[in-house]
PDB file of C-alpha atoms and ligand atoms in Angstrom:
ATOM      1  CA  MET W 749      64.782 108.912 147.476  1.00  0.00           C
ATOM      2  CA  ARG W 750      64.892 106.570 150.186  1.00  0.00           C
ATOM      3  CA  GLN W 751      62.328 103.616 149.962  1.00  0.00           C
ATOM      4  CA  LYS W 752      59.686 103.610 152.532  1.00  0.00           C
ATOM      5  CA  ILE W 753      58.905 100.932 154.638  1.00  0.00           C
ATOM      6  CA  VAL W 754      56.309  99.814 156.859  1.00  0.00           C
ATOM      7  CA  ALA W 755      56.613  96.316 158.997  1.00  0.00           C
ATOM      8  CA  GLY W 756      54.344  95.120 161.287  1.00  0.00           C
ATOM      9  CA  ASN W 757      55.302  94.517 164.785  1.00  0.00           C
ATOM     10  CA  TRP W 758      52.819  91.618 165.833  1.00  0.00           C
ATOM     11  CA  LYS W 759      53.908  91.504 169.781  1.00  0.00           C
ATOM     12  CA  MET W 760      52.835  88.635 171.367  1.00  0.00           C
ATOM     13  CA  ASN W 761      49.213  88.102 169.090  1.00  0.00           C
ATOM     14  CA  GLY W 762      48.808  85.576 166.790  1.00  0.00           C
ATOM     15  CA  SER W 763      47.431  82.171 166.367  1.00  0.00           C
ATOM     16  CA  LEU W 764      47.826  79.667 163.464  1.00  0.00           C
ATOM     17  CA  VAL W 765      44.467  80.208 162.034  1.00  0.00           C
ATOM     18  CA  ASP W 766      44.750  83.843 162.929  1.00  0.00           C
ATOM     19  CA  ASN W 767      47.851  84.184 160.771  1.00  0.00           C
ATOM     20  CA  GLU W 768      47.063  82.428 158.042  1.00  0.00           C
ATOM     21  CA  ALA W 769      44.335  85.298 156.853  1.00  0.00           C
ATOM     22  CA  LEU W 770      46.116  87.605 158.172  1.00  0.00           C
ATOM     23  CA  LEU W 771      49.033  87.367 155.772  1.00  0.00           C
ATOM     24  CA  LYS W 772      46.995  86.636 153.117  1.00  0.00           C
ATOM     25  CA  GLY W 773      45.092  89.637 153.933  1.00  0.00           C
ATOM     26  CA  VAL W 774      48.306  91.722 153.645  1.00  0.00           C
ATOM     27  CA  VAL W 775      50.083  89.588 150.723  1.00  0.00           C
ATOM     28  CA  ASP W 776      46.989  90.632 148.546  1.00  0.00           C
ATOM     29  CA  GLY W 777      46.309  94.242 149.522  1.00  0.00           C
ATOM     30  CA  THR W 778      49.610  95.317 149.546  1.00  0.00           C
ATOM     31  CA  ALA W 779      50.074  94.127 145.801  1.00  0.00           C
ATOM     32  CA  GLY W 780      52.998  95.716 143.932  1.00  0.00           C
ATOM     33  CA  LEU W 781      54.188  97.584 147.308  1.00  0.00           C
ATOM     34  CA  LYS W 782      57.985  97.785 148.094  1.00  0.00           C
ATOM     35  CA  GLY W 783      58.825  97.721 151.338  1.00  0.00           C
ATOM     36  CA  VAL W 784      55.905  96.173 153.223  1.00  0.00           C
ATOM     37  CA  VAL W 785      57.478  93.583 156.547  1.00  0.00           C
ATOM     38  CA  CYS W 786      55.682  91.818 159.117  1.00  0.00           C
ATOM     39  CA  CYS W 787      57.265  90.525 162.149  1.00  0.00           C
ATOM     40  CA  SER W 788      55.829  87.898 164.388  1.00  0.00           C
ATOM     41  CA  PRO W 789      56.551  85.621 167.532  1.00  0.00           C
ATOM     42  CA  TYR W 790      59.103  82.919 166.933  1.00  0.00           C
ATOM     43  CA  PRO W 791      56.832  80.364 166.728  1.00  0.00           C
ATOM     44  CA  TYR W 792      55.095  81.251 163.779  1.00  0.00           C
ATOM     45  CA  LEU W 793      57.981  82.374 161.299  1.00  0.00           C
ATOM     46  CA  PHE W 794      57.478  78.621 160.225  1.00  0.00           C
ATOM     47  CA  GLN W 795      54.288  79.862 158.807  1.00  0.00           C
ATOM     48  CA  MET W 796      55.618  83.156 157.598  1.00  0.00           C
ATOM     49  CA  GLN W 797      58.444  81.912 155.443  1.00  0.00           C
ATOM     50  CA  LYS W 798      55.461  78.972 153.570  1.00  0.00           C
ATOM     51  CA  ALA W 799      53.027  82.083 153.481  1.00  0.00           C
ATOM     52  CA  LEU W 800      55.669  84.706 152.231  1.00  0.00           C
ATOM     53  CA  SER W 801      58.301  83.065 150.024  1.00  0.00           C
ATOM     54  CA  GLY W 802      58.291  84.545 146.508  1.00  0.00           C
ATOM     55  CA  THR W 803      55.950  87.161 147.824  1.00  0.00           C
ATOM     56  CA  HIS W 804      56.922  90.652 147.314  1.00  0.00           C
ATOM     57  CA  VAL W 805      56.245  90.907 151.727  1.00  0.00           C
ATOM     58  CA  ALA W 806      59.170  90.406 153.588  1.00  0.00           C
ATOM     59  CA  TRP W 807      59.172  88.933 157.410  1.00  0.00           C
ATOM     60  CA  GLY W 808      61.170  89.233 160.758  1.00  0.00           C
ATOM     61  CA  ALA W 809      61.267  88.521 164.108  1.00  0.00           C
ATOM     62  CA  GLN W 810      60.884  90.918 167.096  1.00  0.00           C
ATOM     63  CA  ASN W 811      64.015  89.775 168.869  1.00  0.00           C
ATOM     64  CA  LEU W 812      67.297  88.055 168.994  1.00  0.00           C
ATOM     65  CA  SER W 813      70.004  86.998 170.856  1.00  0.00           C
ATOM     66  CA  GLN W 814      73.628  88.551 170.881  1.00  0.00           C
ATOM     67  CA  TYR W 815      75.095  84.783 171.535  1.00  0.00           C
ATOM     68  CA  ASP W 816      76.254  82.199 168.208  1.00  0.00           C
ATOM     69  CA  LYS W 817      74.660  79.200 170.132  1.00  0.00           C
ATOM     70  CA  GLY W 818      75.109  77.236 173.209  1.00  0.00           C
ATOM     71  CA  ALA W 819      73.684  77.146 176.521  1.00  0.00           C
ATOM     72  CA  TYR W 820      71.340  80.273 176.393  1.00  0.00           C
ATOM     73  CA  THR W 821      68.465  78.104 177.751  1.00  0.00           C
ATOM     74  CA  GLY W 822      65.110  79.904 175.647  1.00  0.00           C
ATOM     75  CA  GLU W 823      67.001  82.285 173.696  1.00  0.00           C
ATOM     76  CA  VAL W 824      66.960  82.265 169.813  1.00  0.00           C
ATOM     77  CA  SER W 825      69.872  83.104 167.510  1.00  0.00           C
ATOM     78  CA  ALA W 826      70.733  85.168 164.305  1.00  0.00           C
ATOM     79  CA  SER W 827      71.446  81.893 162.222  1.00  0.00           C
ATOM     80  CA  MET W 828      67.883  80.365 163.253  1.00  0.00           C
ATOM     81  CA  LEU W 829      67.027  83.395 162.207  1.00  0.00           C
ATOM     82  CA  ASN W 830      67.973  83.072 158.308  1.00  0.00           C
ATOM     83  CA  ASP W 831      66.929  79.758 158.397  1.00  0.00           C
ATOM     84  CA  PHE W 832      63.773  81.038 158.394  1.00  0.00           C
ATOM     85  CA  GLY W 833      64.577  82.627 155.489  1.00  0.00           C
ATOM     86  CA  CYS W 834      63.839  86.193 158.070  1.00  0.00           C
ATOM     87  CA  SER W 835      65.181  89.820 156.502  1.00  0.00           C
ATOM     88  CA  TYR W 836      64.603  91.512 159.585  1.00  0.00           C
ATOM     89  CA  VAL W 837      64.539  91.778 163.041  1.00  0.00           C
ATOM     90  CA  ILE W 838      63.247  94.293 165.798  1.00  0.00           C
ATOM     91  CA  ILE W 839      65.896  95.326 168.185  1.00  0.00           C
ATOM     92  CA  GLY W 840      66.049  97.089 171.451  1.00  0.00           C
ATOM     93  CA  HIS W 841      62.323  97.804 171.629  1.00  0.00           C
ATOM     94  CA  SER W 842      61.271  99.776 174.380  1.00  0.00           C
ATOM     95  CA  GLU W 843      58.859  97.139 175.360  1.00  0.00           C
ATOM     96  CA  ARG W 844      62.465  93.952 175.858  1.00  0.00           C
ATOM     97  CA  ARG W 845      63.889  96.987 177.399  1.00  0.00           C
ATOM     98  CA  ALA W 846      61.253  98.220 180.101  1.00  0.00           C
ATOM     99  CA  ILE W 847      60.053  94.643 180.748  1.00  0.00           C
ATOM    100  CA  PHE W 848      62.550  92.572 180.024  1.00  0.00           C
ATOM    101  CA  GLY W 849      66.425  94.696 181.805  1.00  0.00           C
ATOM    102  CA  GLU W 850      67.699  94.726 178.212  1.00  0.00           C
ATOM    103  CA  THR W 851      70.584  97.228 179.189  1.00  0.00           C
ATOM    104  CA  SER W 852      71.862  99.500 176.052  1.00  0.00           C
ATOM    105  CA  VAL W 853      74.880  97.124 176.036  1.00  0.00           C
ATOM    106  CA  MET W 854      72.769  94.358 175.148  1.00  0.00           C
ATOM    107  CA  VAL W 855      71.137  95.776 172.256  1.00  0.00           C
ATOM    108  CA  ALA W 856      74.315  96.884 171.045  1.00  0.00           C
ATOM    109  CA  GLU W 857      75.877  93.058 170.952  1.00  0.00           C
ATOM    110  CA  LYS W 858      72.067  92.123 169.819  1.00  0.00           C
ATOM    111  CA  PHE W 859      72.593  94.703 166.557  1.00  0.00           C
ATOM    112  CA  LYS W 860      76.135  93.163 166.085  1.00  0.00           C
ATOM    113  CA  ALA W 861      74.846  89.827 165.927  1.00  0.00           C
ATOM    114  CA  ALA W 862      72.102  90.545 163.581  1.00  0.00           C
ATOM    115  CA  LYS W 863      74.301  92.297 161.448  1.00  0.00           C
ATOM    116  CA  ASP W 864      76.931  89.665 161.302  1.00  0.00           C
ATOM    117  CA  ALA W 865      74.556  87.140 159.920  1.00  0.00           C
ATOM    118  CA  GLY W 866      73.277  89.717 157.178  1.00  0.00           C
ATOM    119  CA  LEU W 867      69.907  90.399 158.879  1.00  0.00           C
ATOM    120  CA  ILE W 868      68.391  94.170 158.782  1.00  0.00           C
ATOM    121  CA  PRO W 869      67.982  95.456 162.354  1.00  0.00           C
ATOM    122  CA  ILE W 870      65.269  97.376 163.111  1.00  0.00           C
ATOM    123  CA  LEU W 871      66.444  99.766 166.145  1.00  0.00           C
ATOM    124  CA  CYS W 872      63.945 100.795 168.824  1.00  0.00           C
ATOM    125  CA  LEU W 873      64.891 104.548 169.967  1.00  0.00           C
ATOM    126  CA  GLY W 874      62.451 106.889 172.262  1.00  0.00           C
ATOM    127  CA  GLU W 875      62.096 108.504 175.384  1.00  0.00           C
ATOM    128  CA  THR W 876      59.521 108.090 178.096  1.00  0.00           C
ATOM    129  CA  LEU W 877      56.781 110.375 178.903  1.00  0.00           C
ATOM    130  CA  ALA W 878      58.934 111.831 182.021  1.00  0.00           C
ATOM    131  CA  GLU W 879      61.876 112.505 180.351  1.00  0.00           C
ATOM    132  CA  ARG W 880      60.218 114.368 177.599  1.00  0.00           C
ATOM    133  CA  GLU W 881      58.236 116.504 179.405  1.00  0.00           C
ATOM    134  CA  SER W 882      61.750 117.455 181.618  1.00  0.00           C
ATOM    135  CA  GLY W 883      63.061 118.464 178.302  1.00  0.00           C
ATOM    136  CA  ALA W 884      65.585 115.042 178.022  1.00  0.00           C
ATOM    137  CA  THR W 885      64.210 113.643 174.416  1.00  0.00           C
ATOM    138  CA  PHE W 886      67.155 114.771 172.393  1.00  0.00           C
ATOM    139  CA  ALA W 887      69.475 112.911 175.386  1.00  0.00           C
ATOM    140  CA  VAL W 888      68.089 109.924 175.302  1.00  0.00           C
ATOM    141  CA  VAL W 889      67.475 108.894 172.087  1.00  0.00           C
ATOM    142  CA  GLY W 890      71.212 110.345 171.495  1.00  0.00           C
ATOM    143  CA  GLU W 891      72.627 107.870 174.191  1.00  0.00           C
ATOM    144  CA  GLN W 892      70.410 105.370 173.259  1.00  0.00           C
ATOM    145  CA  LEU W 893      71.699 105.751 169.277  1.00  0.00           C
ATOM    146  CA  GLU W 894      75.446 106.234 170.384  1.00  0.00           C
ATOM    147  CA  ALA W 895      75.438 103.314 172.169  1.00  0.00           C
ATOM    148  CA  VAL W 896      74.984 101.022 169.347  1.00  0.00           C
ATOM    149  CA  THR W 897      77.178 102.940 166.725  1.00  0.00           C
ATOM    150  CA  GLY W 898      79.998 103.652 169.030  1.00  0.00           C
ATOM    151  CA  PHE W 899      80.250  99.476 169.694  1.00  0.00           C
ATOM    152  CA  VAL W 900      79.499  98.865 166.058  1.00  0.00           C
ATOM    153  CA  GLY W 901      80.448 102.229 163.970  1.00  0.00           C
ATOM    154  CA  VAL W 902      78.340 104.745 162.150  1.00  0.00           C
ATOM    155  CA  GLU W 903      79.345 102.377 158.609  1.00  0.00           C
ATOM    156  CA  ALA W 904      77.105  99.535 160.449  1.00  0.00           C
ATOM    157  CA  LEU W 905      73.653 101.696 159.777  1.00  0.00           C
ATOM    158  CA  GLU W 906      74.010 102.274 156.331  1.00  0.00           C
ATOM    159  CA  ASP W 907      71.608  99.935 155.422  1.00  0.00           C
ATOM    160  CA  ALA W 908      70.182  99.456 158.982  1.00  0.00           C
ATOM    161  CA  VAL W 909      66.716 100.864 159.820  1.00  0.00           C
ATOM    162  CA  LEU W 910      65.708 103.019 163.002  1.00  0.00           C
ATOM    163  CA  ALA W 911      62.433 103.294 164.699  1.00  0.00           C
ATOM    164  CA  TYR W 912      61.603 106.447 166.958  1.00  0.00           C
ATOM    165  CA  GLU W 913      58.524 104.907 168.814  1.00  0.00           C
ATOM    166  CA  PRO W 914      57.770 107.598 171.820  1.00  0.00           C
ATOM    167  CA  VAL W 915      57.233 105.364 174.482  1.00  0.00           C
ATOM    168  CA  TRP W 916      54.325 107.589 175.578  1.00  0.00           C
ATOM    169  CA  ALA W 917      53.024 107.181 171.912  1.00  0.00           C
ATOM    170  CA  ILE W 918      52.680 103.105 172.048  1.00  0.00           C
ATOM    171  CA  GLY W 919      49.528 100.988 172.617  1.00  0.00           C
ATOM    172  CA  THR W 920      48.228 104.499 173.834  1.00  0.00           C
ATOM    173  CA  GLY W 921      46.247 105.991 170.988  1.00  0.00           C
ATOM    174  CA  ARG W 922      48.258 109.051 171.536  1.00  0.00           C
ATOM    175  CA  THR W 923      50.631 109.084 168.594  1.00  0.00           C
ATOM    176  CA  ALA W 924      53.388 111.954 168.114  1.00  0.00           C
ATOM    177  CA  THR W 925      52.153 114.750 165.677  1.00  0.00           C
ATOM    178  CA  PRO W 926      53.542 114.749 162.788  1.00  0.00           C
ATOM    179  CA  GLU W 927      55.716 117.925 163.742  1.00  0.00           C
ATOM    180  CA  GLN W 928      56.786 116.034 167.358  1.00  0.00           C
ATOM    181  CA  ALA W 929      57.592 113.154 165.389  1.00  0.00           C
ATOM    182  CA  GLN W 930      59.650 115.222 162.491  1.00  0.00           C
ATOM    183  CA  GLU W 931      61.552 116.889 164.974  1.00  0.00           C
ATOM    184  CA  VAL W 932      62.838 114.067 166.704  1.00  0.00           C
ATOM    185  CA  HIS W 933      64.165 112.307 163.356  1.00  0.00           C
ATOM    186  CA  ARG W 934      65.862 115.223 161.646  1.00  0.00           C
ATOM    187  CA  HIS W 935      67.614 115.473 165.468  1.00  0.00           C
ATOM    188  CA  LEU W 936      68.315 111.521 164.721  1.00  0.00           C
ATOM    189  CA  ARG W 937      69.758 112.026 161.186  1.00  0.00           C
ATOM    190  CA  GLU W 938      72.061 114.870 162.030  1.00  0.00           C
ATOM    191  CA  ARG W 939      73.623 113.314 164.844  1.00  0.00           C
ATOM    192  CA  ILE W 940      73.985 110.817 162.239  1.00  0.00           C
ATOM    193  CA  ALA W 941      75.268 113.083 159.571  1.00  0.00           C
ATOM    194  CA  HIS W 942      78.275 115.081 162.409  1.00  0.00           C
ATOM    195  CA  LEU W 943      79.931 110.759 161.998  1.00  0.00           C
ATOM    196  CA  SER W 944      78.937 110.520 158.349  1.00  0.00           C
ATOM    197  CA  ALA W 945      76.633 112.170 156.037  1.00  0.00           C
ATOM    198  CA  GLU W 946      76.265 109.893 153.760  1.00  0.00           C
ATOM    199  CA  VAL W 947      74.991 107.185 156.006  1.00  0.00           C
ATOM    200  CA  ALA W 948      73.168 110.146 157.064  1.00  0.00           C
ATOM    201  CA  GLY W 949      71.307 110.174 153.813  1.00  0.00           C
ATOM    202  CA  HIS W 950      70.610 106.503 153.263  1.00  0.00           C
ATOM    203  CA  VAL W 951      69.201 105.232 156.876  1.00  0.00           C
ATOM    204  CA  ARG W 952      65.979 104.661 157.059  1.00  0.00           C
ATOM    205  CA  ILE W 953      64.446 106.253 160.076  1.00  0.00           C
ATOM    206  CA  LEU W 954      60.491 104.559 160.814  1.00  0.00           C
ATOM    207  CA  TYR W 955      58.118 106.388 163.354  1.00  0.00           C
ATOM    208  CA  GLY W 956      56.062 104.146 165.823  1.00  0.00           C
ATOM    209  CA  GLY W 957      53.692 104.741 168.056  1.00  0.00           C
ATOM    210  CA  SER W 958      49.621 104.277 167.460  1.00  0.00           C
ATOM    211  CA  VAL W 959      49.859 104.651 163.634  1.00  0.00           C
ATOM    212  CA  LYS W 960      46.320 104.422 162.707  1.00  0.00           C
ATOM    213  CA  ALA W 961      45.200 104.366 158.614  1.00  0.00           C
ATOM    214  CA  SER W 962      43.732 107.836 159.370  1.00  0.00           C
ATOM    215  CA  ASN W 963      47.395 109.399 160.419  1.00  0.00           C
ATOM    216  CA  ALA W 964      49.479 107.264 158.895  1.00  0.00           C
ATOM    217  CA  ALA W 965      49.965 109.582 155.625  1.00  0.00           C
ATOM    218  CA  GLU W 966      50.373 112.965 157.463  1.00  0.00           C
ATOM    219  CA  LEU W 967      53.330 110.907 159.237  1.00  0.00           C
ATOM    220  CA  PHE W 968      55.173 109.584 156.462  1.00  0.00           C
ATOM    221  CA  ALA W 969      54.815 113.081 154.418  1.00  0.00           C
ATOM    222  CA  MET W 970      57.088 114.402 157.191  1.00  0.00           C
ATOM    223  CA  PRO W 971      60.623 114.777 154.973  1.00  0.00           C
ATOM    224  CA  ASP W 972      62.736 112.392 157.977  1.00  0.00           C
ATOM    225  CA  ILE W 973      60.335 109.865 158.745  1.00  0.00           C
ATOM    226  CA  ASP W 974      60.832 107.103 156.244  1.00  0.00           C
ATOM    227  CA  GLY W 975      57.913 104.843 157.025  1.00  0.00           C
ATOM    228  CA  GLY W 976      56.270 102.974 160.396  1.00  0.00           C
ATOM    229  CA  LEU W 977      56.718 100.693 162.676  1.00  0.00           C
ATOM    230  CA  ILE W 978      53.136  99.518 163.356  1.00  0.00           C
ATOM    231  CA  GLY W 979      51.845  97.703 166.692  1.00  0.00           C
ATOM    232  CA  GLY W 980      47.795  96.952 167.059  1.00  0.00           C
ATOM    233  CA  ALA W 981      47.241  98.212 163.609  1.00  0.00           C
ATOM    234  CA  SER W 982      49.198  95.998 161.816  1.00  0.00           C
ATOM    235  CA  LEU W 983      47.230  92.889 163.740  1.00  0.00           C
ATOM    236  CA  ILE W 984      44.130  93.875 161.200  1.00  0.00           C
ATOM    237  CA  SER W 985      44.678  93.317 157.150  1.00  0.00           C
ATOM    238  CA  GLY W 986      42.829  95.971 155.941  1.00  0.00           C
ATOM    239  CA  ASP W 987      44.391  99.044 158.403  1.00  0.00           C
ATOM    240  CA  PHE W 988      47.784  97.647 157.978  1.00  0.00           C
ATOM    241  CA  CYS W 989      47.114  97.401 154.082  1.00  0.00           C
ATOM    242  CA  GLU W 990      46.059 100.874 154.174  1.00  0.00           C
ATOM    243  CA  ILE W 991      48.597 102.250 156.354  1.00  0.00           C
ATOM    244  CA  CYS W 992      51.282 100.782 153.752  1.00  0.00           C
ATOM    245  CA  ARG W 993      49.559 102.623 150.730  1.00  0.00           C
ATOM    246  CA  ALA W 994      49.951 105.765 152.983  1.00  0.00           C
ATOM    247  CA  ALA W 995      53.487 104.843 152.516  1.00  0.00           C
ATOM    248  CA  ALA W 996      53.326 104.084 148.848  1.00  0.00           C
TER     249      ALA W 996
HETATM  250  P1  LIG Q1738      51.319 100.269 168.669  1.00  0.00           P
HETATM  251  O1  LIG Q1738      51.560 100.961 166.850  1.00  0.00           O
HETATM  252  O2  LIG Q1738      50.398  99.702 169.573  1.00  0.00           O
HETATM  253  O3  LIG Q1738      51.461 101.612 169.307  1.00  0.00           O
HETATM  254  O4  LIG Q1738      52.288 100.101 168.713  1.00  0.00           O
HETATM  255  C1  LIG Q1738      53.590 100.576 168.239  1.00  0.00           C
HETATM  256  C2  LIG Q1738      54.880  99.590 168.401  1.00  0.00           C
HETATM  257  O5  LIG Q1738      55.348  99.445 169.516  1.00  0.00           O
HETATM  258  C3  LIG Q1738      55.798  99.246 167.370  1.00  0.00           C
HETATM  259  O6  LIG Q1738      57.017  98.636 167.857  1.00  0.00           O
END
């Protein structure tokens, strides 16, 4: 059995005051659960470390530099994330690919930087609406996946996490149906199985895109959906905790 994970991606939201209440709500409201993760903006990692150390809730960042250190103004390295106790880091979110020009090569390099530092990458994959409507979904997510496995080898996925996030479902309120999501999750697992059946059996594949307390349970009930990557609903502790309970 794969342990399900529910990870909150706060995106560029939060404040010291709001986060304090949110983190307390998540710790209290998910007591006894496993696989609960919160990913904050960089400036709040110290606050996460203080609030979550010694609790059952893990934390992480939403991006990292592919470089170790040096003259890279504005960037944050994997070892800095280690300093703040991060276990996880989101890699290749569609917002980073579309708005900040991250290429598949950069995503693969960032994935490697995370793994080399002992962080668990949450690698995001997903097609746009136009790609889905033209029947290119499997080709698009397959290329995104193979850009990484081609660079680091399939074994690097063994204890990594994938997140299938159809771009048309992110922040739109339009969730993929459990069947639509399952179809892509199964396809990803089959692609990985061609390289290593063992890795395919272990890798967690989360679904992301308008997951809410009201639709989480039916998504998480699908055989290849191992939890969720949650945007908007991760900012409301009651909603996020309910989604975490749906994965238990
Ligand atoms: P929403 O849950 O707000 O649709 O965001 C999903 C997402 O992008 C998580 O990374």
